[in-house]
Amino acid sequence: QIIKALQDKEALIVDISFNFGGYDAAGLTIASYFTDTSRLAYQIQVFQQGQFYDESPLYVRPAKGARFTKPVYLLMTDISRSAAETFAMQMKAIPQVKLVGMPTLGILSDMLGKSIGPFYTTSSNRRYVAPDGKVYEVSGVIPDIPLQVFAANNAFNSHKNAVSQLANMVEKNEVALKGF
């Protein structure tokens, strides 16, 4: 219903700038409303016996019903982490989507939990490899369009100002999109 209600809009801004993650499947469901074609988002690889092995490719597949295939701008920051980062990778696979803001935190791998006596620890045992071969663990997902979203010297207004600046750039057609 949300996507149907937005069909008359020329572009959308999706804001994950203050998103701590959650479930990869939820992001995949949301991303499915922005494509008409199945697209490879990333290859999941698992670390076993000293090396990485391909586990499964992850595709963004079109949702049934209404979809929004006009320009989309995904606003993200270094607060965007975990499943928000895999969502950014899923959206990056869609040609009319541009990532805007700052690199994500860089902690998108699943964690393998282990008990060591009375202690419990986790370690990263998977990686997500983008179609171009890039791995965003540690570096974070890099925006197509850099934009300061949260500024220490203006903590209360910087997010609002960044959203307004992006909306103005979109409205004035100052942001070039792939394929448009």
Tab-separated table of C-alpha atoms in Angstrom, residues 3 6-15 33-36 67-75 91 94-100 144-145 166-167 169-180:
chain	number	residue	atom	x	y	z
A	3	ILE	CA	4.457	1.838	-2.668
A	6	LEU	CA	4.008	6.848	-3.683
A	7	GLN	CA	3.550	6.171	-7.399
A	8	ASP	CA	2.952	9.849	-8.226
A	9	LYS	CA	6.319	10.894	-6.726
A	10	GLU	CA	9.275	11.626	-9.007
A	11	ALA	CA	11.869	10.307	-6.552
A	12	LEU	CA	12.142	8.939	-3.017
A	13	ILE	CA	14.593	9.398	-0.178
A	14	VAL	CA	14.908	6.325	2.029
A	15	ASP	CA	16.659	7.224	5.285
A	33	TYR	CA	9.742	-2.990	-4.118
A	34	PHE	CA	12.349	-1.002	-6.053
A	35	THR	CA	13.209	-3.377	-8.909
A	36	ASP	CA	11.520	-5.028	-11.884
A	67	ARG	CA	6.951	-1.287	-7.406
A	68	PHE	CA	8.744	2.071	-7.452
A	69	THR	CA	11.347	2.108	-10.234
A	70	LYS	CA	12.014	5.836	-10.396
A	71	PRO	CA	15.062	7.449	-8.717
A	72	VAL	CA	15.686	6.475	-5.096
A	73	TYR	CA	18.269	8.009	-2.770
A	74	LEU	CA	19.367	5.935	0.216
A	75	LEU	CA	20.635	8.192	3.006
A	91	MET	CA	19.798	-1.288	-2.815
A	94	ILE	CA	19.432	-1.546	-8.240
A	95	PRO	CA	20.432	0.886	-11.035
A	96	GLN	CA	18.120	3.797	-10.172
A	97	VAL	CA	19.292	3.838	-6.538
A	98	LYS	CA	22.079	6.155	-5.367
A	99	LEU	CA	23.676	5.825	-1.945
A	100	VAL	CA	24.077	9.212	-0.265
A	144	ASP	CA	27.929	7.300	-4.378
A	145	ILE	CA	27.331	10.878	-3.245
A	166	LEU	CA	19.485	16.227	-0.508
A	167	ALA	CA	15.828	17.036	-1.255
A	169	MET	CA	19.556	18.613	-4.940
A	170	VAL	CA	16.969	16.076	-6.142
A	171	GLU	CA	14.383	18.778	-6.853
A	172	LYS	CA	16.880	20.888	-8.812
A	173	ASN	CA	18.058	17.766	-10.673
A	174	GLU	CA	21.622	18.312	-9.434
A	175	VAL	CA	22.132	14.606	-8.724
A	176	ALA	CA	23.020	12.462	-11.719
A	177	LEU	CA	21.751	8.887	-11.550
A	178	LYS	CA	23.099	5.788	-13.246
A	179	GLY	CA	20.920	5.046	-16.239
A	180	PHE	CA	19.012	8.355	-16.186
